[in-house]
GROMACS .gro file of C-alpha atoms in nm:
model
  352
    1MET     CA    1   0.000   0.000   0.000
    2SER     CA    2   0.122   0.350  -0.075
    3LEU     CA    3   0.043   0.669   0.115
    4VAL     CA    4  -0.089   0.958  -0.091
    5MET     CA    5  -0.069   1.309   0.059
    6ALA     CA    6  -0.256   1.605  -0.089
    7GLU     CA    7  -0.102   1.947  -0.055
    8VAL     CA    8  -0.192   2.278  -0.198
    9VAL     CA    9   0.101   2.407  -0.391
   10GLU     CA   10   0.091   2.753  -0.530
   11PRO     CA   11   0.286   2.836  -0.845
   12PRO     CA   12   0.544   3.118  -0.834
   13GLY     CA   13   0.311   3.361  -1.006
   14GLN     CA   14   0.045   3.277  -0.756
   15GLN     CA   15   0.281   3.342  -0.461
   16GLU     CA   16   0.349   3.693  -0.584
   17GLN     CA   17  -0.023   3.748  -0.611
   18THR     CA   18  -0.078   3.636  -0.250
   19GLN     CA   19   0.184   3.880  -0.130
   20GLU     CA   20   0.002   4.161  -0.308
   21ASP     CA   21  -0.321   4.039  -0.157
   22SER     CA   22  -0.170   4.046   0.193
   23VAL     CA   23  -0.062   4.405   0.138
   24ALA     CA   24  -0.408   4.491   0.011
   25PHE     CA   25  -0.566   4.312   0.308
   26ARG     CA   26  -0.430   4.575   0.542
   27THR     CA   27  -0.634   4.844   0.367
   28ARG     CA   28  -0.942   4.629   0.304
   29GLY     CA   29  -1.259   4.627   0.513
   30ALA     CA   30  -1.295   4.395   0.810
   31LEU     CA   31  -1.544   4.156   0.647
   32GLU     CA   32  -1.438   4.186   0.283
   33GLU     CA   33  -1.368   3.858   0.107
   34ILE     CA   34  -1.014   3.788  -0.007
   35PRO     CA   35  -1.022   3.692  -0.378
   36ARG     CA   36  -0.795   3.398  -0.441
   37THR     CA   37  -0.757   3.152  -0.727
   38ALA     CA   38  -0.661   2.822  -0.573
   39THR     CA   39  -0.536   2.507  -0.738
   40VAL     CA   40  -0.500   2.173  -0.583
   41THR     CA   41  -0.188   1.970  -0.657
   42LEU     CA   42  -0.177   1.610  -0.565
   43ARG     CA   43   0.166   1.459  -0.501
   44HIS     CA   44   0.235   1.091  -0.484
   45HIS     CA   45   0.501   0.966  -0.246
   46ALA     CA   46   0.610   0.609  -0.284
   47ALA     CA   47   0.615   0.414   0.041
   48GLY     CA   48   0.685   0.073  -0.087
   49ASN     CA   49   0.562  -0.127  -0.377
   50ASN     CA   50   0.266   0.027  -0.552
   51ILE     CA   51   0.070  -0.163  -0.808
   52ASN     CA   52  -0.073   0.142  -0.991
   53ASN     CA   53   0.256   0.332  -1.015
   54ALA     CA   54   0.556   0.109  -0.975
   55ASN     CA   55   0.813   0.371  -1.081
   56GLY     CA   56   0.721   0.611  -0.794
   57VAL     CA   57   0.657   0.902  -1.029
   58THR     CA   58   0.498   1.209  -0.867
   59TRP     CA   59   0.199   1.334  -1.057
   60SER     CA   60  -0.020   1.647  -1.006
   61ALA     CA   61  -0.352   1.771  -1.133
   62THR     CA   62  -0.515   2.114  -1.116
   63ILE     CA   63  -0.880   2.109  -1.022
   64ASN     CA   64  -1.104   2.418  -1.046
   65LEU     CA   65  -1.317   2.419  -0.725
   66PRO     CA   66  -1.645   2.614  -0.697
   67SER     CA   67  -1.644   2.945  -0.510
   68SER     CA   68  -1.869   2.802  -0.234
   69TYR     CA   69  -1.578   2.578  -0.121
   70LEU     CA   70  -1.330   2.862  -0.102
   71SER     CA   71  -1.551   3.113   0.088
   72PRO     CA   72  -1.915   3.109   0.197
   73THR     CA   73  -2.178   3.322   0.026
   74PRO     CA   74  -2.183   3.666   0.191
   75SER     CA   75  -2.496   3.747   0.390
   76PRO     CA   76  -2.714   4.054   0.316
   77ASP     CA   77  -2.582   4.230   0.626
   78GLU     CA   78  -2.225   4.176   0.507
   79LEU     CA   79  -2.307   4.320   0.165
   80ILE     CA   80  -2.453   4.631   0.332
   81ILE     CA   81  -2.138   4.670   0.541
   82ARG     CA   82  -1.923   4.638   0.229
   83ASN     CA   83  -2.124   4.901   0.046
   84ARG     CA   84  -2.067   5.150   0.326
   85GLY     CA   85  -1.699   5.161   0.259
   86ARG     CA   86  -1.423   5.244   0.500
   87ARG     CA   87  -1.505   5.502   0.764
   88SER     CA   88  -1.317   5.825   0.709
   89LEU     CA   89  -1.213   5.990   1.033
   90PRO     CA   90  -1.230   6.372   1.048
   91LEU     CA   91  -0.914   6.570   1.090
   92GLU     CA   92  -1.063   6.773   1.372
   93TRP     CA   93  -1.300   6.638   1.632
   94SER     CA   94  -1.647   6.791   1.640
   95PRO     CA   95  -1.964   6.689   1.826
   96ILE     CA   96  -2.160   6.737   1.504
   97PRO     CA   97  -2.260   6.396   1.359
   98MET     CA   98  -2.086   6.268   1.049
   99GLU     CA   99  -2.407   6.237   0.846
  100SER     CA  100  -2.448   6.612   0.811
  101PRO     CA  101  -2.159   6.746   0.603
  102GLN     CA  102  -2.318   7.090   0.588
  103LYS     CA  103  -2.316   7.128   0.963
  104ARG     CA  104  -1.960   7.001   0.978
  105LEU     CA  105  -1.842   7.306   0.787
  106GLU     CA  106  -2.005   7.539   1.040
  107LYS     CA  107  -1.798   7.646   1.334
  108THR     CA  108  -1.906   7.748   1.680
  109PRO     CA  109  -1.880   8.125   1.714
  110VAL     CA  110  -1.623   8.251   1.960
  111LYS     CA  111  -1.765   8.404   2.273
  112GLY     CA  112  -1.694   8.767   2.314
  113SER     CA  113  -1.839   9.071   2.480
  114PRO     CA  114  -2.060   9.270   2.241
  115ARG     CA  115  -1.930   9.599   2.134
  116LYS     CA  116  -2.081   9.908   2.284
  117GLY     CA  117  -2.360  10.059   2.087
  118LEU     CA  118  -2.437   9.730   1.913
  119ILE     CA  119  -2.792   9.614   1.977
  120VAL     CA  120  -2.877   9.266   1.862
  121LEU     CA  121  -3.244   9.220   1.791
  122ARG     CA  122  -3.390   8.875   1.830
  123SER     CA  123  -3.572   8.775   1.517
  124SER     CA  124  -3.829   8.498   1.525
  125PRO     CA  125  -4.059   8.374   1.255
  126ARG     CA  126  -4.332   8.334   1.515
  127LYS     CA  127  -4.601   8.593   1.495
  128ARG     CA  128  -4.591   8.812   1.802
  129LEU     CA  129  -4.896   8.932   1.991
  130ASN     CA  130  -4.974   9.295   1.950
  131LEU     CA  131  -5.082   9.425   2.289
  132SER     CA  132  -5.260   9.717   2.137
  133ASP     CA  133  -5.511   9.487   1.969
  134THR     CA  134  -5.847   9.474   2.144
  135PRO     CA  135  -5.993   9.127   2.208
  136PRO     CA  136  -6.305   9.028   2.023
  137LYS     CA  137  -6.639   9.120   2.168
  138GLU     CA  138  -6.731   8.758   2.225
  139LEU     CA  139  -6.430   8.705   2.453
  140GLN     CA  140  -6.519   9.013   2.654
  141ASP     CA  141  -6.877   8.895   2.701
  142ASN     CA  142  -6.763   8.548   2.807
  143ARG     CA  143  -6.519   8.695   3.056
  144ARG     CA  144  -6.789   8.911   3.211
  145MET     CA  145  -7.020   8.614   3.245
  146LEU     CA  146  -6.750   8.410   3.416
  147LEU     CA  147  -6.678   8.690   3.663
  148GLN     CA  148  -7.045   8.731   3.746
  149MET     CA  149  -7.099   8.360   3.800
  150SER     CA  150  -7.056   8.237   4.158
  151PRO     CA  151  -6.818   7.946   4.210
  152ILE     CA  152  -6.970   7.603   4.222
  153VAL     CA  153  -6.999   7.495   4.581
  154LYS     CA  154  -7.037   7.127   4.642
  155LYS     CA  155  -7.303   7.058   4.897
  156CYS     CA  156  -7.160   6.836   5.168
  157LYS     CA  157  -7.370   6.650   5.411
  158SER     CA  158  -7.344   6.788   5.760
  159LEU     CA  159  -7.167   6.551   5.995
  160THR     CA  160  -7.304   6.722   6.305
  161VAL     CA  161  -7.590   6.536   6.461
  162SER     CA  162  -7.836   6.704   6.689
  163PRO     CA  163  -7.742   6.603   7.044
  164VAL     CA  164  -7.976   6.384   7.237
  165GLN     CA  165  -8.122   6.570   7.530
  166SER     CA  166  -7.992   6.386   7.835
  167PRO     CA  167  -8.105   6.463   8.189
  168PRO     CA  168  -7.919   6.754   8.354
  169GLU     CA  169  -7.785   6.538   8.636
  170VAL     CA  170  -7.620   6.315   8.372
  171ALA     CA  171  -7.496   6.588   8.135
  172ILE     CA  172  -7.338   6.783   8.420
  173LYS     CA  173  -7.079   6.506   8.472
  174GLY     CA  174  -6.900   6.596   8.149
  175LEU     CA  175  -6.851   6.962   8.238
  176SER     CA  176  -6.534   7.113   8.375
  177GLN     CA  177  -6.513   7.311   8.697
  178ASN     CA  178  -6.531   7.646   8.518
  179GLN     CA  179  -6.834   7.533   8.318
  180LEU     CA  180  -7.013   7.424   8.633
  181VAL     CA  181  -6.943   7.758   8.797
  182GLY     CA  182  -7.079   7.939   8.490
  183VAL     CA  183  -7.396   7.729   8.481
  184LEU     CA  184  -7.462   7.781   8.850
  185ALA     CA  185  -7.399   8.154   8.827
  186LYS     CA  186  -7.641   8.183   8.535
  187VAL     CA  187  -7.910   7.994   8.724
  188LEU     CA  188  -7.867   8.213   9.031
  189ASP     CA  189  -7.888   8.529   8.819
  190GLN     CA  190  -8.215   8.416   8.669
  191HIS     CA  191  -8.352   8.285   8.999
  192PRO     CA  192  -8.200   8.485   9.289
  193GLU     CA  193  -8.448   8.330   9.533
  194LEU     CA  194  -8.257   8.000   9.506
  195LYS     CA  195  -7.939   8.131   9.667
  196GLY     CA  196  -8.044   8.040  10.019
  197GLU     CA  197  -8.150   7.690   9.923
  198ILE     CA  198  -7.831   7.624   9.726
  199SER     CA  199  -7.613   7.754  10.012
  200ASP     CA  200  -7.775   7.503  10.245
  201ILE     CA  201  -7.732   7.221   9.993
  202LEU     CA  202  -7.368   7.287   9.901
  203PRO     CA  203  -7.134   7.033  10.068
  204GLU     CA  204  -6.789   7.099  10.203
  205PRO     CA  205  -6.495   7.055   9.964
  206ASP     CA  206  -6.369   6.699   9.934
  207LEU     CA  207  -6.009   6.696  10.051
  208LYS     CA  208  -5.944   6.343   9.930
  209GLN     CA  209  -5.861   6.463   9.580
  210PHE     CA  210  -5.614   6.715   9.724
  211GLU     CA  211  -5.456   6.447   9.937
  212GLU     CA  212  -5.418   6.207   9.645
  213LYS     CA  213  -5.235   6.468   9.443
  214LEU     CA  214  -5.006   6.548   9.734
  215ASN     CA  215  -4.931   6.181   9.783
  216GLN     CA  216  -4.833   6.143   9.414
  217CYS     CA  217  -4.594   6.438   9.439
  218LYS     CA  218  -4.435   6.295   9.753
  219LYS     CA  219  -4.384   5.956   9.588
  220SER     CA  220  -4.215   6.124   9.291
  221ILE     CA  221  -3.967   6.288   9.527
  222PHE     CA  222  -3.863   5.959   9.689
  223LYS     CA  223  -3.848   5.776   9.355
  224SER     CA  224  -3.591   6.026   9.231
  225LEU     CA  225  -3.352   5.955   9.519
  226PRO     CA  226  -3.062   5.709   9.467
  227THR     CA  227  -3.139   5.349   9.558
  228SER     CA  228  -2.786   5.236   9.635
  229ARG     CA  229  -2.701   5.176  10.001
  230LEU     CA  230  -2.357   5.327   9.948
  231ALA     CA  231  -2.498   5.662   9.828
  232SER     CA  232  -2.648   5.919  10.059
  233LYS     CA  233  -3.010   6.021  10.005
  234THR     CA  234  -2.979   6.366  10.160
  235ASP     CA  235  -2.659   6.506  10.006
  236SER     CA  236  -2.623   6.754   9.722
  237PRO     CA  237  -2.634   6.502   9.430
  238ALA     CA  238  -2.954   6.355   9.569
  239TYR     CA  239  -3.104   6.702   9.609
  240ALA     CA  240  -3.015   6.787   9.249
  241ARG     CA  241  -3.210   6.482   9.129
  242ALA     CA  242  -3.512   6.562   9.348
  243THR     CA  243  -3.528   6.936   9.278
  244PRO     CA  244  -3.788   6.921   8.994
  245HIS     CA  245  -4.019   6.706   9.206
  246LEU     CA  246  -3.978   6.933   9.507
  247ASN     CA  247  -4.080   7.231   9.295
  248GLN     CA  248  -4.383   7.039   9.172
  249PHE     CA  249  -4.480   6.960   9.532
  250LYS     CA  250  -4.449   7.327   9.628
  251ARG     CA  251  -4.668   7.441   9.337
  252CYS     CA  252  -4.930   7.183   9.427
  253VAL     CA  253  -4.953   7.312   9.785
  254GLN     CA  254  -4.982   7.673   9.674
  255GLU     CA  255  -5.246   7.605   9.408
  256GLN     CA  256  -5.467   7.404   9.638
  257CYS     CA  257  -5.451   7.668   9.908
  258THR     CA  258  -5.540   7.937   9.655
  259GLN     CA  259  -5.837   7.733   9.530
  260LEU     CA  260  -5.983   7.705   9.880
  261ILE     CA  261  -5.923   8.074   9.951
  262GLU     CA  262  -6.104   8.177   9.632
  263ALA     CA  263  -6.395   7.952   9.731
  264GLN     CA  264  -6.392   8.108  10.081
  265GLN     CA  265  -6.408   7.767  10.241
  266TRP     CA  266  -6.228   7.870  10.561
  267MET     CA  267  -6.293   7.563  10.768
  268SER     CA  268  -6.178   7.338  10.485
  269LEU     CA  269  -5.871   7.559  10.443
  270VAL     CA  270  -5.766   7.506  10.805
  271ASP     CA  271  -5.824   7.130  10.775
  272TYR     CA  272  -5.621   7.122  10.456
  273CYS     CA  273  -5.330   7.309  10.611
  274LEU     CA  274  -5.312   7.073  10.907
  275LEU     CA  275  -5.344   6.772  10.673
  276THR     CA  276  -5.072   6.891  10.435
  277TRP     CA  277  -4.837   6.974  10.723
  278SER     CA  278  -4.767   6.604  10.775
  279TYR     CA  279  -4.686   6.558  10.402
  280VAL     CA  280  -4.437   6.846  10.409
  281ARG     CA  281  -4.278   6.704  10.724
  282ALA     CA  282  -4.234   6.370  10.542
  283THR     CA  283  -4.021   6.524  10.267
  284PRO     CA  284  -3.642   6.470  10.297
  285ASN     CA  285  -3.449   6.692  10.535
  286TRP     CA  286  -3.132   6.773  10.337
  287ASP     CA  287  -2.783   6.799  10.480
  288SER     CA  288  -2.729   7.151  10.353
  289PRO     CA  289  -2.953   7.416  10.516
  290GLN     CA  290  -2.982   7.598  10.182
  291HIS     CA  291  -3.148   7.297  10.023
  292ASN     CA  292  -3.431   7.306  10.280
  293ALA     CA  293  -3.564   7.636  10.146
  294THR     CA  294  -3.852   7.466   9.965
  295ARG     CA  295  -3.947   7.277  10.281
  296ARG     CA  296  -3.950   7.594  10.493
  297LEU     CA  297  -4.149   7.783  10.229
  298CYS     CA  298  -4.422   7.517  10.230
  299PHE     CA  299  -4.442   7.531  10.611
  300LYS     CA  300  -4.467   7.909  10.604
  301THR     CA  301  -4.743   7.904  10.339
  302LEU     CA  302  -4.948   7.654  10.536
  303ALA     CA  303  -4.908   7.843  10.863
  304GLN     CA  304  -5.015   8.174  10.710
  305ASN     CA  305  -5.319   8.021  10.541
  306CYS     CA  306  -5.414   7.838  10.855
  307LEU     CA  307  -5.406   8.166  11.052
  308ARG     CA  308  -5.619   8.334  10.787
  309GLY     CA  309  -5.875   8.054  10.798
  310ILE     CA  310  -5.895   8.075  11.178
  311LYS     CA  311  -5.953   8.450  11.166
  312GLU     CA  312  -6.216   8.443  10.892
  313ASN     CA  313  -6.436   8.171  11.044
  314THR     CA  314  -6.635   8.160  11.364
  315TRP     CA  315  -6.543   7.867  11.585
  316THR     CA  316  -6.694   7.699  11.881
  317LYS     CA  317  -6.506   7.631  12.201
  318ASP     CA  318  -6.464   7.260  12.128
  319GLN     CA  319  -6.333   7.331  11.778
  320LEU     CA  320  -6.080   7.581  11.911
  321GLU     CA  321  -5.953   7.339  12.174
  322ASN     CA  322  -5.908   7.072  11.907
  323LEU     CA  323  -5.720   7.319  11.688
  324LEU     CA  324  -5.499   7.418  11.979
  325LYS     CA  325  -5.384   7.059  12.026
  326LYS     CA  326  -5.304   7.015  11.655
  327THR     CA  327  -5.117   7.343  11.620
  328GLU     CA  328  -4.901   7.272  11.928
  329GLN     CA  329  -4.773   6.959  11.746
  330CYS     CA  330  -4.665   7.173  11.451
  331ARG     CA  331  -4.484   7.438  11.655
  332SER     CA  332  -4.145   7.270  11.632
  333ASP     CA  333  -4.138   7.263  11.250
  334HIS     CA  334  -4.176   7.635  11.184
  335GLU     CA  335  -4.197   7.948  11.394
  336GLU     CA  336  -4.494   8.084  11.198
  337MET     CA  337  -4.724   7.843  11.380
  338GLU     CA  338  -4.672   8.049  11.700
  339HIS     CA  339  -4.905   8.315  11.558
  340CYS     CA  340  -5.181   8.058  11.518
  341LEU     CA  341  -5.136   7.942  11.878
  342LEU     CA  342  -5.153   8.296  12.013
  343HIS     CA  343  -5.468   8.374  11.817
  344ILE     CA  344  -5.642   8.054  11.927
  345ARG     CA  345  -5.559   8.116  12.294
  346THR     CA  346  -5.683   8.472  12.268
  347VAL     CA  347  -6.017   8.362  12.123
  348LEU     CA  348  -6.054   8.091  12.388
  349SER     CA  349  -5.988   8.342  12.665
  350ASN     CA  350  -6.253   8.573  12.523
  351LEU     CA  351  -6.508   8.291  12.511
  352GLN     CA  352  -6.453   8.207  12.875
   0.00000   0.00000   0.00000
C-alpha cells in the first residue's frame, strides 16, 4: 500500500499574487472577502511497492473548485457593510454627527463681549402678539359672564348630629369646673331666690382629691432619690435629682390653698393646712440648710393660710380646743405656727 498526501502548492506567479493580496488586506474592510484563485496539486510519495505506479513518479492535477468551497456566500448584512466603505475619520473632532456634512463646515462662534452701541435684535418667525389689539367682543362677554358667575360649591352632608337631650344630672358630669361655675352663676342670676337653698345644699370641699395629688408628688420625690445603700439620700447630688419634684410639690400646695381661699371655704382651708403639714414634714431633710428652702417655704405658706382661715371663720369652744392641740404639734417645724397658737388662745380666753 502507498500513502498519498494532498497538498496545496501555489505556483510562483500565484505566490506573488498572494503577497500583493496580503498588502491589500491591510487596507481592506474587516469583512471583505479575499479573492484567491486556488489550485489543488496532488503529489504521490512512494512508500513501498505500488501496483498502480511502480516507478514512484509524482503526478499532479489542477482542479477548479467552486467558489462556495473557497468562501461562503456573503450574507445581506455583510453586503450592506461592504457598500458603506471604509469610515473616514475627520481631521478635527467635532460633536456634530458625520451624516451632516453641511453642519460640519459650520464652526461654533467665539464668545466675546458685544461691542458698545451694538444692539442685537432677536428675530423669530413666530407671529408676536400685538398688545394694542383689542380682544373680540365675544371674549369680553364670556369673561364678564364668568366673573359674574358664583363658584360652584359642592353641597356636603353635615356631619353634626343634633345632640340627644340627656337629663341635667347626667350631662353635668361631662362639664369642667369652670363650666359648672358658669352654669350655677347663670341659674342664680335668673332665679335669685334660690341662693339660700343652694347655700344650704352645698357640701364641704372633698379633701381626698387634694390628698391624692399630694401623695403622688411625695412619691415622685422619693423615687428620684438614689437606691444604692452606698450613696447618701440627703446630700447635694440627691437634692439635684429631686429638685424638679420638690418644685412640683411646692406648686401643688400653693395652688390648692389658693383654690380654697377663692372659694372662701375657711374651715376646709384650716383642715387642709393641718393635713398637708404632715406631708411636708415627710419630705427629705437635706444635709445643707440651703437645700431646705422649699421645705420651709411650704411650712410658712401653710401656717399663714391656717391663721387666715382661723380669723375668717367663727369657731366653737370645742373646735378651738381641738385646733390648739393640733397646732401645738406643729410648733417645732416652723416658727410661723406660733401666731396661730396665740390667736387661738386669745379667742378661747374671750369665750370664757
